[in-house]
C-alpha atoms as one frame of an Amber mdcrd trajectory, in Angstrom:
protein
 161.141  91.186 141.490 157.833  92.304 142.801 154.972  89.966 142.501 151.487
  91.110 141.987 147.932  90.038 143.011 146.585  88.534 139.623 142.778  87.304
 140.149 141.510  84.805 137.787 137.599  84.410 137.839 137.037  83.808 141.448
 140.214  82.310 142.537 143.556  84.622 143.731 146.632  83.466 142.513 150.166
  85.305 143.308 152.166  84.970 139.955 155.590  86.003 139.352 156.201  88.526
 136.925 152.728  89.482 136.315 151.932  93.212 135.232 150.280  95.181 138.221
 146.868  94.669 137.954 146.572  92.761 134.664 145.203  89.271 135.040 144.905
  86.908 132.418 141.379  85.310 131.912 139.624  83.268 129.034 135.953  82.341
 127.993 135.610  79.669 125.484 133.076  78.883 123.653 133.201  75.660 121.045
 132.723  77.110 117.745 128.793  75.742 115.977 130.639  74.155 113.155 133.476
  71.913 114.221 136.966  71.911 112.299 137.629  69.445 109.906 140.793  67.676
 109.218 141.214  64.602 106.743 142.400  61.222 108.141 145.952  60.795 108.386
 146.542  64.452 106.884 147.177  67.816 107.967 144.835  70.890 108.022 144.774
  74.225 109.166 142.505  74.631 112.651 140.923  77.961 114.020 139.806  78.548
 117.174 138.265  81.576 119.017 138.783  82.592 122.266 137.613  85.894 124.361
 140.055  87.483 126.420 137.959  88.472 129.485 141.225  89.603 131.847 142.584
  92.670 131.938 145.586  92.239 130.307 146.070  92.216 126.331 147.355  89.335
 124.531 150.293  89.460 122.707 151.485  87.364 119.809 153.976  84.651 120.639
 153.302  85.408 124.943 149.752  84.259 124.430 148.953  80.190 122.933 146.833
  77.568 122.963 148.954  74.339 123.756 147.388  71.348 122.743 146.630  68.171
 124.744 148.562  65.077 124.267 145.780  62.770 122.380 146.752  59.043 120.731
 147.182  59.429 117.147 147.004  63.213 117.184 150.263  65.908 117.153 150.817
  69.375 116.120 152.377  72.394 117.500 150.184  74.808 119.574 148.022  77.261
 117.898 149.158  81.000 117.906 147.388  84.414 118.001 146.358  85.724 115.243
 147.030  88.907 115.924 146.979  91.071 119.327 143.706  90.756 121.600 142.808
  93.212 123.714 140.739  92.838 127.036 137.366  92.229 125.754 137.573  91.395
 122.032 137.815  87.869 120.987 141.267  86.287 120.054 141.608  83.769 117.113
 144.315  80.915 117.575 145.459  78.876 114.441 147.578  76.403 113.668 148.119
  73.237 112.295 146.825  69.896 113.580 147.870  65.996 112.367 144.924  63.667
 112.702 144.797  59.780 112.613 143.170  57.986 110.204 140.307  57.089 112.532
 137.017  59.229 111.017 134.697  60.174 113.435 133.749  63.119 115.710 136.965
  63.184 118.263 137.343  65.899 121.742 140.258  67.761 121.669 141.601  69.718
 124.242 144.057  73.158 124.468 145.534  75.089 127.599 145.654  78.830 127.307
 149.421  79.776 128.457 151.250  82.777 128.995 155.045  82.397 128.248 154.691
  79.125 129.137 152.299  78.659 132.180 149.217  77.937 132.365 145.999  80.228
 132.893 143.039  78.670 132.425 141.986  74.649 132.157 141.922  72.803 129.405
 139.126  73.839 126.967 138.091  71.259 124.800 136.355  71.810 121.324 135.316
  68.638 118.632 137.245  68.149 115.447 136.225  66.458 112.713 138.190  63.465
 110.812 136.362  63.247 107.413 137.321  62.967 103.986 134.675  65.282 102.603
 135.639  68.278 101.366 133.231  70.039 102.032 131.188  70.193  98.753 127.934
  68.691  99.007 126.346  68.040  95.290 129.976  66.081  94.070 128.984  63.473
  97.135 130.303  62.425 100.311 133.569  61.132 100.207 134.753  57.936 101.882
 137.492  56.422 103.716 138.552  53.311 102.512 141.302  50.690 102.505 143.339
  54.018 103.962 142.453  56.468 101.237 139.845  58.780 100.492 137.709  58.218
  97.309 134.617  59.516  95.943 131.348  58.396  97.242 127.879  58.571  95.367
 126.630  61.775  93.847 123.216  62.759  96.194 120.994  63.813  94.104 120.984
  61.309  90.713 117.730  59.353  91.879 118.777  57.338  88.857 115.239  57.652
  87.104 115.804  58.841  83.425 112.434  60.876  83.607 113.203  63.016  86.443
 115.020  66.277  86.276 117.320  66.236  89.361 118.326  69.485  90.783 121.094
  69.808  93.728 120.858  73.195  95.958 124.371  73.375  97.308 123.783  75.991
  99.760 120.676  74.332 101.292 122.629  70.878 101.074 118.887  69.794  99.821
 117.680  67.841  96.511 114.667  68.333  93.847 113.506  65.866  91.660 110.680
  67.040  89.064 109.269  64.324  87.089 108.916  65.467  83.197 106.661  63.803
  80.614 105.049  60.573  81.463 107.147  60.198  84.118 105.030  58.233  87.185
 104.953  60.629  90.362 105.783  57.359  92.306 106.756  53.867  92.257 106.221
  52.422  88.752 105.383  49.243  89.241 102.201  50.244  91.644  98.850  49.643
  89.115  95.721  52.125  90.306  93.000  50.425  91.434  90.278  52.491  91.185
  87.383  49.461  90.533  84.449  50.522  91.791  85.479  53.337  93.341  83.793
  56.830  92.713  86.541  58.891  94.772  89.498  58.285  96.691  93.206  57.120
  96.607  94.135  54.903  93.825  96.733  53.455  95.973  99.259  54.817  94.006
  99.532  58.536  94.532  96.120  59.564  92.791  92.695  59.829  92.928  89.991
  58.042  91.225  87.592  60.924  90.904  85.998  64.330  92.088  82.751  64.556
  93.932  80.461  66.968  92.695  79.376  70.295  94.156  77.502  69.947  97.583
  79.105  66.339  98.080  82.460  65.328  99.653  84.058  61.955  99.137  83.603
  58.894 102.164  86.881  57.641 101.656  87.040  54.443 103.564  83.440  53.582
 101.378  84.990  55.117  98.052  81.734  57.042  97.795  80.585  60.253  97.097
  77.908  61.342  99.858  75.884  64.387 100.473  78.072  67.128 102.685  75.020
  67.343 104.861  75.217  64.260 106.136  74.794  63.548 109.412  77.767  64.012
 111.712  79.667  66.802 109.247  80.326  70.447 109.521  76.980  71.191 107.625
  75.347  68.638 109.915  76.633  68.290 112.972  75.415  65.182 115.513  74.235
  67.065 118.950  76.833  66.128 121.930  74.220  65.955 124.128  70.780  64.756
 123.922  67.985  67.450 124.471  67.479  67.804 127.955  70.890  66.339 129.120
  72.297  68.820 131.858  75.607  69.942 130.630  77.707  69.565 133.517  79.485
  66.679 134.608  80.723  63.820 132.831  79.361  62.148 129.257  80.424  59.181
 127.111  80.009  58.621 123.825  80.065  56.532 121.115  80.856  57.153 117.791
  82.151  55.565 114.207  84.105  57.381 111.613  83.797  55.050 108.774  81.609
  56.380 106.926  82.386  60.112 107.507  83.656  62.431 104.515  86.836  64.224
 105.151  86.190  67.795 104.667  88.469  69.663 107.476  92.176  69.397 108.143
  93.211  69.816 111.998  95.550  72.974 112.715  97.779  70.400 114.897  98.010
  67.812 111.695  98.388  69.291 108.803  99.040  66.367 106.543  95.909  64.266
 107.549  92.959  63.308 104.544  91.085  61.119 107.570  87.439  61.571 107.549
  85.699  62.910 110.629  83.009  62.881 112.873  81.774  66.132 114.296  79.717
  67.116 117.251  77.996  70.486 118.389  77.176  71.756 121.611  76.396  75.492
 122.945  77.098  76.668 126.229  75.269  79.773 127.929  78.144  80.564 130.710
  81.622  80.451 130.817  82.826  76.813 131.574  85.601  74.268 131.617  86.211
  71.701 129.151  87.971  68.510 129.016  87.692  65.882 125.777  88.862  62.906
 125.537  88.787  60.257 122.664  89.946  56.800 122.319  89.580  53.633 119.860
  92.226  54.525 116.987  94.803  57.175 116.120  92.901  59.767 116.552  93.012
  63.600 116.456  90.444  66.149 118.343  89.955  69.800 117.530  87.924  71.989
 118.708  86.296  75.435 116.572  83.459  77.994 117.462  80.662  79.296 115.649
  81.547  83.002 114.756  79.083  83.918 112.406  75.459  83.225 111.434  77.109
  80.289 108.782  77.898  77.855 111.740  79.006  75.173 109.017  81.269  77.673
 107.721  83.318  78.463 110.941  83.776  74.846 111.195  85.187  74.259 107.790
  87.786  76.918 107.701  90.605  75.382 108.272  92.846  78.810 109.119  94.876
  77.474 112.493  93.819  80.936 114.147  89.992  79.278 113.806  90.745  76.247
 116.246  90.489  76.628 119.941  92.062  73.547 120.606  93.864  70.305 118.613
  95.194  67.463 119.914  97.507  64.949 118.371  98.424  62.047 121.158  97.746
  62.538 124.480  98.351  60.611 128.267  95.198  60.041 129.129  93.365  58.674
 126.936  97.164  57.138 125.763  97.176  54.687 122.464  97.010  56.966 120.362
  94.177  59.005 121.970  93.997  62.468 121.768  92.556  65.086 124.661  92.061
  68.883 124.716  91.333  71.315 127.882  89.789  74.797 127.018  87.909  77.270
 128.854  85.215  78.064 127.158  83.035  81.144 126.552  79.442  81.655 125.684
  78.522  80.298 121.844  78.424  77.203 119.786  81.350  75.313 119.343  81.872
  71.918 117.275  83.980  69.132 118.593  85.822  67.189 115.349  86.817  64.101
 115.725  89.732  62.806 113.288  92.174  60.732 113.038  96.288  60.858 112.073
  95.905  59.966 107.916  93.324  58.386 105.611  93.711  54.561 107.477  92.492
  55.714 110.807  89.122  55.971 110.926  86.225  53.612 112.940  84.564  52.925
 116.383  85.475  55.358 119.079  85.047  56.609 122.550  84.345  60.362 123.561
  84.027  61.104 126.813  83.465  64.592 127.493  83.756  66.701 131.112  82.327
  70.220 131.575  83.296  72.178 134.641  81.593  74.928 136.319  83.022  78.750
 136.202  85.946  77.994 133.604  87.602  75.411 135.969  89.892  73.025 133.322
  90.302  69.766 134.663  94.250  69.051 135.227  94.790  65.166 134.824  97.402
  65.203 132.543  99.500  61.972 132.838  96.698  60.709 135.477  94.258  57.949
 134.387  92.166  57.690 137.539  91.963  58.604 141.200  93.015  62.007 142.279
  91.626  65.526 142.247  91.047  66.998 138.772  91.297  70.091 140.467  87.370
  71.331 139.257  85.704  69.433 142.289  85.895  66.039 140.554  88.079  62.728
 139.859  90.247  61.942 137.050  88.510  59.085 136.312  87.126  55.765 137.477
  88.655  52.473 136.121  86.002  49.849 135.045  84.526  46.378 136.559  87.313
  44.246 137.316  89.894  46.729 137.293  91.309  48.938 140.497  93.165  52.220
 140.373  96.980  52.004 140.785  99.359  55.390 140.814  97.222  56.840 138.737
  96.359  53.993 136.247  93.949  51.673 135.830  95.013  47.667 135.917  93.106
  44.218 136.507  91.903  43.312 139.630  92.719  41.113 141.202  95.905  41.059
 139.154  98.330  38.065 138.775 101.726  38.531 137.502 102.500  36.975 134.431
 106.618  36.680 134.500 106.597  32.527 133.767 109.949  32.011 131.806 110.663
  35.852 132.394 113.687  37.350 134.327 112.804  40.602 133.473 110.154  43.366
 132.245 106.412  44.016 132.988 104.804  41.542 135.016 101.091  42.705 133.279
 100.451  44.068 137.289 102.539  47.130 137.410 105.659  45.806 138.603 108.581
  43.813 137.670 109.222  40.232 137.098 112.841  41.049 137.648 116.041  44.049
 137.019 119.060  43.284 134.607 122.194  43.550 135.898 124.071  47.314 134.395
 125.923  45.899 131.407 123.025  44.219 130.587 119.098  45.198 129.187 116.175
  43.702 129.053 114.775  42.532 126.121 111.362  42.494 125.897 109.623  40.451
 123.133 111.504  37.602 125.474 111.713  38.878 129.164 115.465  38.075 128.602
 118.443  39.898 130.062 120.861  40.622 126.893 124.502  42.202 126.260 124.152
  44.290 122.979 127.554  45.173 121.460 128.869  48.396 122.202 128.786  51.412
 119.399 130.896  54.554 119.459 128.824  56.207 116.986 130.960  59.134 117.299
 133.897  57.447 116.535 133.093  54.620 114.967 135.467  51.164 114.647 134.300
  47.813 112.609 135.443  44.601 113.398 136.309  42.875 111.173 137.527  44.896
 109.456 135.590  46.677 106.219 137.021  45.567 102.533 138.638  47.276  99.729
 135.500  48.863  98.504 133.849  49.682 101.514 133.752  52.317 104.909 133.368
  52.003 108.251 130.004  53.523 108.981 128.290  55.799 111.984 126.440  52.064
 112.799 129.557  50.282 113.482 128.631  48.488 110.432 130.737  48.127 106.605
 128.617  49.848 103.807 129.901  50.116  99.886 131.456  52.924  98.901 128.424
  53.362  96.104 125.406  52.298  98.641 122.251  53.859  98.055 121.361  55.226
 102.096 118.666  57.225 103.426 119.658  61.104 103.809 117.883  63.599 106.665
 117.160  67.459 106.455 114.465  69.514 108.503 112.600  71.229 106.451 113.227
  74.805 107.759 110.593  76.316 105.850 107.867  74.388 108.005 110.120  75.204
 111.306 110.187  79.166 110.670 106.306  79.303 109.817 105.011  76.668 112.497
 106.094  78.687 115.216 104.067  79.978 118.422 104.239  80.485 121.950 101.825
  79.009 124.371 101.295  78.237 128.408 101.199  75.207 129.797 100.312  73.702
 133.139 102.679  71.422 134.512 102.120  68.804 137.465 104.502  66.248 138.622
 102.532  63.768 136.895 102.102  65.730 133.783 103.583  63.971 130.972 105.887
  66.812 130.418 107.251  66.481 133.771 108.036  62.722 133.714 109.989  62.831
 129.954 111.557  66.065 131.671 110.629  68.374 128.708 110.444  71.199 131.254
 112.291  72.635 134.259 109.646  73.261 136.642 105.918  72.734 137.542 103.135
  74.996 137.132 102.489  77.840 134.303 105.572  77.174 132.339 106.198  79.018
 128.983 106.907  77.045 126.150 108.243  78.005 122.656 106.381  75.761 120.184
 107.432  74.233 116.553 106.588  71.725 113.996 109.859  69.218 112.831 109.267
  67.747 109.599 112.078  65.323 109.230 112.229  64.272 105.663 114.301  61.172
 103.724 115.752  62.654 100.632 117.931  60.251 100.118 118.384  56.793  98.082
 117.468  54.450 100.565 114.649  53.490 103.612 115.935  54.448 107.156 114.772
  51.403 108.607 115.405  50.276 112.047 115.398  46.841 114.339 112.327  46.474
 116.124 112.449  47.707 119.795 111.452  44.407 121.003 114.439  43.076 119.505
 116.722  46.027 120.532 115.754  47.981 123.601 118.941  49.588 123.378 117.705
  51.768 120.405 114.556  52.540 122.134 112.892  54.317 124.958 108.930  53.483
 125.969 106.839  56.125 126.535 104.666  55.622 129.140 102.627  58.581 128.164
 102.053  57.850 125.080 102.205  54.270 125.467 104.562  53.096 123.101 108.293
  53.127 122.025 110.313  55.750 120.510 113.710  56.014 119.130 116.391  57.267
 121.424 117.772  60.507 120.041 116.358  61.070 116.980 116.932  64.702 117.264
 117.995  67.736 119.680 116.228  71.299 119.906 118.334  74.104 121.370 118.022
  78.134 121.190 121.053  80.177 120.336 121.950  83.821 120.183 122.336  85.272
 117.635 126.445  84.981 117.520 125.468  81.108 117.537 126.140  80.548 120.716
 123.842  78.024 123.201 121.178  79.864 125.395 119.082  77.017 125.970 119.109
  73.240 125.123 115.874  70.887 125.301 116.534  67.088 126.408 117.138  64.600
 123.231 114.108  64.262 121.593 112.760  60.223 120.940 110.601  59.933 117.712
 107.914  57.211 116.747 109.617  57.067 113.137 106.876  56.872 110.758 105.777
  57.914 107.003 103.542  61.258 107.541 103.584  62.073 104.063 104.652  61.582
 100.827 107.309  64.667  99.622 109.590  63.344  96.452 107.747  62.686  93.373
 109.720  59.883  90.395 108.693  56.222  89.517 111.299  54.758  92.476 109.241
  56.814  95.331 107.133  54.259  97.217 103.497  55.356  96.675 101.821  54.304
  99.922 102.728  54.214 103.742 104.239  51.277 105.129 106.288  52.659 108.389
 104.241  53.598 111.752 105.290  53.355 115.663 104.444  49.457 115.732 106.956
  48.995 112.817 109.263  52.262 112.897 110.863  53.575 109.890 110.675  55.980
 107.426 110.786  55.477 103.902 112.650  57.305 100.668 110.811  60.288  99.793
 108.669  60.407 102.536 108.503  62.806 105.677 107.861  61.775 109.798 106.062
  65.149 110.872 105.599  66.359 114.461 103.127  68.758 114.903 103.289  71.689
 117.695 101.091  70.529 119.523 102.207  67.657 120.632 103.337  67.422 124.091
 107.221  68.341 124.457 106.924  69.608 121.063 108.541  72.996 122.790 111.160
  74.325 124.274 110.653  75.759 127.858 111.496  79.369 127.939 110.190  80.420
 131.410 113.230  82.019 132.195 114.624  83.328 128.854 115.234  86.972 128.371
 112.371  88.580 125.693 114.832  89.061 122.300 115.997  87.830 119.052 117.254
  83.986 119.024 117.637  81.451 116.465 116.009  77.971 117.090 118.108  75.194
 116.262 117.430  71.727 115.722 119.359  69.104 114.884 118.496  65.336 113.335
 120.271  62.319 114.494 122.886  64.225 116.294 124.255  60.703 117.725 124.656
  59.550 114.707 123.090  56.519 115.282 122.207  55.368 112.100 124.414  55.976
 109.034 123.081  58.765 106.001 124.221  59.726 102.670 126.100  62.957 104.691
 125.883  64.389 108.090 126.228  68.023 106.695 122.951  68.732 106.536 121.140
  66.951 109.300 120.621  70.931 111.341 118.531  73.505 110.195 118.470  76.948
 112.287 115.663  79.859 111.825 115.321  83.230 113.518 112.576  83.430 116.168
 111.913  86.426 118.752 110.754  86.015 122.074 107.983  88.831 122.768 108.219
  89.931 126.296 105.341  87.894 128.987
């Protein structure tokens, strides 16, 4: 018998009994929704592969042999029907899983008659006892059996009309008659007040015409007042040379609230705006410090300055800031180049608490230079002729921040963590983290959250969660969708300028330094579910948690993935795994069991029933980096708590995917 030169990607093989010049290849590519099988049953599995060789598959020549996995068995899956070269094969079959729910890697062998042709490609498979329908509930495995979990959208208020959208795997509650838009037993305390929040979800009055409401003072003050859009405070003091460096200092709390910031949608704080007019074309860097605080910038386009600054259409700001590294803390900073004309600097802050003393300090370049001292606190060049900054009395520049000096390192009692100096009082061993509320080296048990086991084991009436942890068949938990309608219409593309300090660079949100283009979108992650998502502090469980040393305090680990697809689904690009400061943005659910007031922020992380954590995009790593993706119609994905960290009403609805196109450079 002849044998015949069959190549198989890049490697020759010499095969026995292989047509002349017909070589069997595969591509794989792990289908976006993953099969599902029940625990301890038997379902049907589909897989697609493309034949990229040059011979055509055949039905019963051609299978995918699976790979010998503990508690798994079934015969391997066979071609559909015949595949030539180029068109895309499906294999199906049947597959026996354990009764072990959870996310589990599977792996088959492409054969022909029997020997092998390609490696093992491996694809996830699902062992759940949902079936798939959303609105009945998510079913549960317990005591060995599936049984029927709570239905997802009975809020269990009597006054609400609940509404379940199986297609969008989403829930509406409208409240009807008297019916309290949130939490019942919260009384409105509007004594003394002549506007501004009740505390429970209203207002306690309207200003009248030429008069906005000073909602820290629950007063209604004239809209000319200084330091608004109608009267703006001057930046700089007649006669003050514009170039160079300025400081300010401001308070907020006793501004009105009359704009909304295109890079914070959902804030009511009140504001504090500056003006300033520039005769040449010039550089701009703003930074401001002393709360959570957001800083926008808009220009004067017509002869009604005031009126340019109160329009609030996103196209009208120049620049908006939301968190920034410097100032860090919660400070914000912008970097524009700026043309001839009158501009007004706002300064705001992240929703109706933050408001007060703060620090502006302001740096104007010559000939459009922007200073670049992103992720740099002091020291270096700003790249305009000048420093990025110079640390105070009793304090010395150190890698680009700012610490006491002379410093002594606090680690007394400590074996581990910041030493208050920059360094270290000490490293945990690898099985090990350090803990740091107690400078304490700690084993935290381990968590397959994939897979998921409990020990000991979970009773009669309950499951074995995501968590590692027991829950009730009928427990009231916290359920997390995207809203996709704020992820289609928030989108824009944008430039950036990345150093290796940048902050960008160190949390690795792009590939490269320099001009990088970026794909930008707003995530509104929102809790329809029955319960708080509430998390351990980070002091008490590091493992959770990652800090941020740009922004200066901790997120949690994972709380959600971006990736671009084409649009057959499959993965073009994939951003890192994105940590969140869970918080409550906004209030979204209206009934008398929605909590009417904020209680979750990035010191105490969590985000509560009815409420919403929004990222705005403009926040740094708020992107995807698409400097070297092809101009063309995509779909941007993105997915919440793909690890599965914490346990939710269902995981079939935690990714939301809308078409985007990528306009050529």
């Amino acid at each position: 018998m002849r044998k015949s030169l069959c190549v198989l990607g890049a490697v020759a093989f010499l095969l026995g009994g292989c047509d002349d010049e017909e070589t069997y290849v595969a591509s794989w590519t792990e289908p976006a929704v993953a099969p599902r099988v029940a625990p301890g049953g038997t379902g049907k599995v589909s897989l697609p592969v493309l034949n990229t060789g040059t011979a055509t598959w055949k039905i019963g020549e051609v299978t995918l042999v699976p790979r010998a996995q503990e508690g798994w068995s079934g015969r391997p899956l066979e071609l559909l029907k015949n595949a030539k070269p180029g068109e895309e094969a499906t294999f199906v079959g049947d597959l026996s899983a354990p009764g072990w729910p959870g996310l589990h890697v599977l792996g088959w062998t492409p054969e022909h008659k029997g020997k092998a042709f390609e490696g093992a490609f491996e694809a996830k498979v699902e062992v759940s006892c949902s079936d798939g329908v959303y609105c009945n509930g998510e079913e549960r495995y317990a005591a060995g059996q599936c049984v029927p979990g709570r239905a997802p959208c009975d809020d269990g208020a009597e006054c609400t009309a609940d509404a379940c959208d199986e297609e969008a795997r989403t829930c509406q509650h409208t409240p009807t008659g008297a019916c309290a838009v949130c939490m019942s037993t919260c009384n409105p305390d509007c004594t003394g007040k002549e506007c501004g929040a009740d505390g429970c979800g209203g207002q306690c009055g309207t200003c009248a015409a030429g008069q906005g409401c000073a909602q820290t003072l629950f007063q209604c003050r004239p809209e000319t007042q200084p330091g608004t859009c109608r009267s703006p405070l001057p930046l700089l003091a007649s006669g003050t040379p514009l170039l160079g460096d300025h400081s300010i200092e401001g308070n907020s709390s006793e501004g009105l609230h009359q704009v909304v910031p295109s890079c914070n949608r959902t804030s009511t704080a009140v504001e504090t705006v500056y003006t300033f007019t520039i005769t040449e074309r010039t550089g701009m860097e703003a930074r401001v410090s002393g709360y959570d605080t957001v800083l926008h910038l808009r220009k004067q386009r017509g002869e009604d300055g005031g009126a340019d600054c109160l329009d609030n259409t996103p196209a009208r700001t120049l620049g908006c800031s939301d968190d920034s590294s410097p100032p860090g803390d919660y400070g914000s900073r912008i970097t524009v180049v700026l043309e001839p004309g009158t501009y007004y600097l706002i300064v705001d802050g992240f929703d109706s608490t933050q408001s007060g003393p703060f620090t502006l300090k302001v740096r104007f370049a010559a000939e459009g230079c922007v200073p670049k001292c992103d992720g740099v606190y002091c020291g270096g060049s700003d790249g305009c002729g000048g420093n990025c900054g110079v640390c105070s009395d009793g304090q010395a520049c150190m890698k680009g921040r700012c610490l006491p000096s002379p410093c002594f390192p606090q680690c007394d009692g400590k074996v581990c963590g910041d030493d208050g100096c920059g360094g270290q009082c000490g490293f945990c061993p690898n099985d090990t983290l350090c803990v740091p509320s107690t400078g304490q080296c700690e084993t935290f048990a381990a968590c397959d959250n994939l897979r998921p086991a409990c020990s000991p084991a979970c009773g009669p009436s309950e499951f074995c969660g995501s968590d590692c942890t027991c829950h009730p068949v009928d427990q009231p938990l916290p359920d997390m969708i995207v809203d996709a309608n704020r992820l289609k219409d928030e989108i824009l593309f944008d430039t950036v300028f990345v150093t290796e300090n940048s902050c960008a660079r160190v949390e690795e949100c792009v590939t490269g330094t320099g001009a990088r283009r970026v794909l930008r979108f707003s995530v509104e992650a929102v809790n329809q579910g029955h319960a708080t998502l509430t998390v351990p502090p980070p002091a008490d469980r590091p493992d959770l948690f990652s800090f941020s040393p740009c922004h200066g305090h901790f997120h949690f680990s994972g709380f959600a993935t971006y990736a671009l697809l084409d649009m057959q689904g499959r993965t073009v690009l994939t951003g890192r795994k994105q940590a969140y400061c869970m918080e409550d943005t906004q209030r979204i659910v209206s009934g008398p069991d929605v909590p009417c007031s904020k209680e979750f922020n990035c010191d105490n992380q969590g985000i509560q029933r009815g409420w919403s954590d929004l990222y705005g995009n403009t926040l740094d790593c708020q992107w995807l980096d698409i400097t070297d993706v092809a101009p063309g119609d995509y779909q941007l994905q993105v997915t919440l708590n793909p690890g599965r960290a914490f346990q939710e009403a269902t995981l079939d609805n935690n990714t939301a995917a809308v078409p985007v196109t990528i306009p050529a450079p």
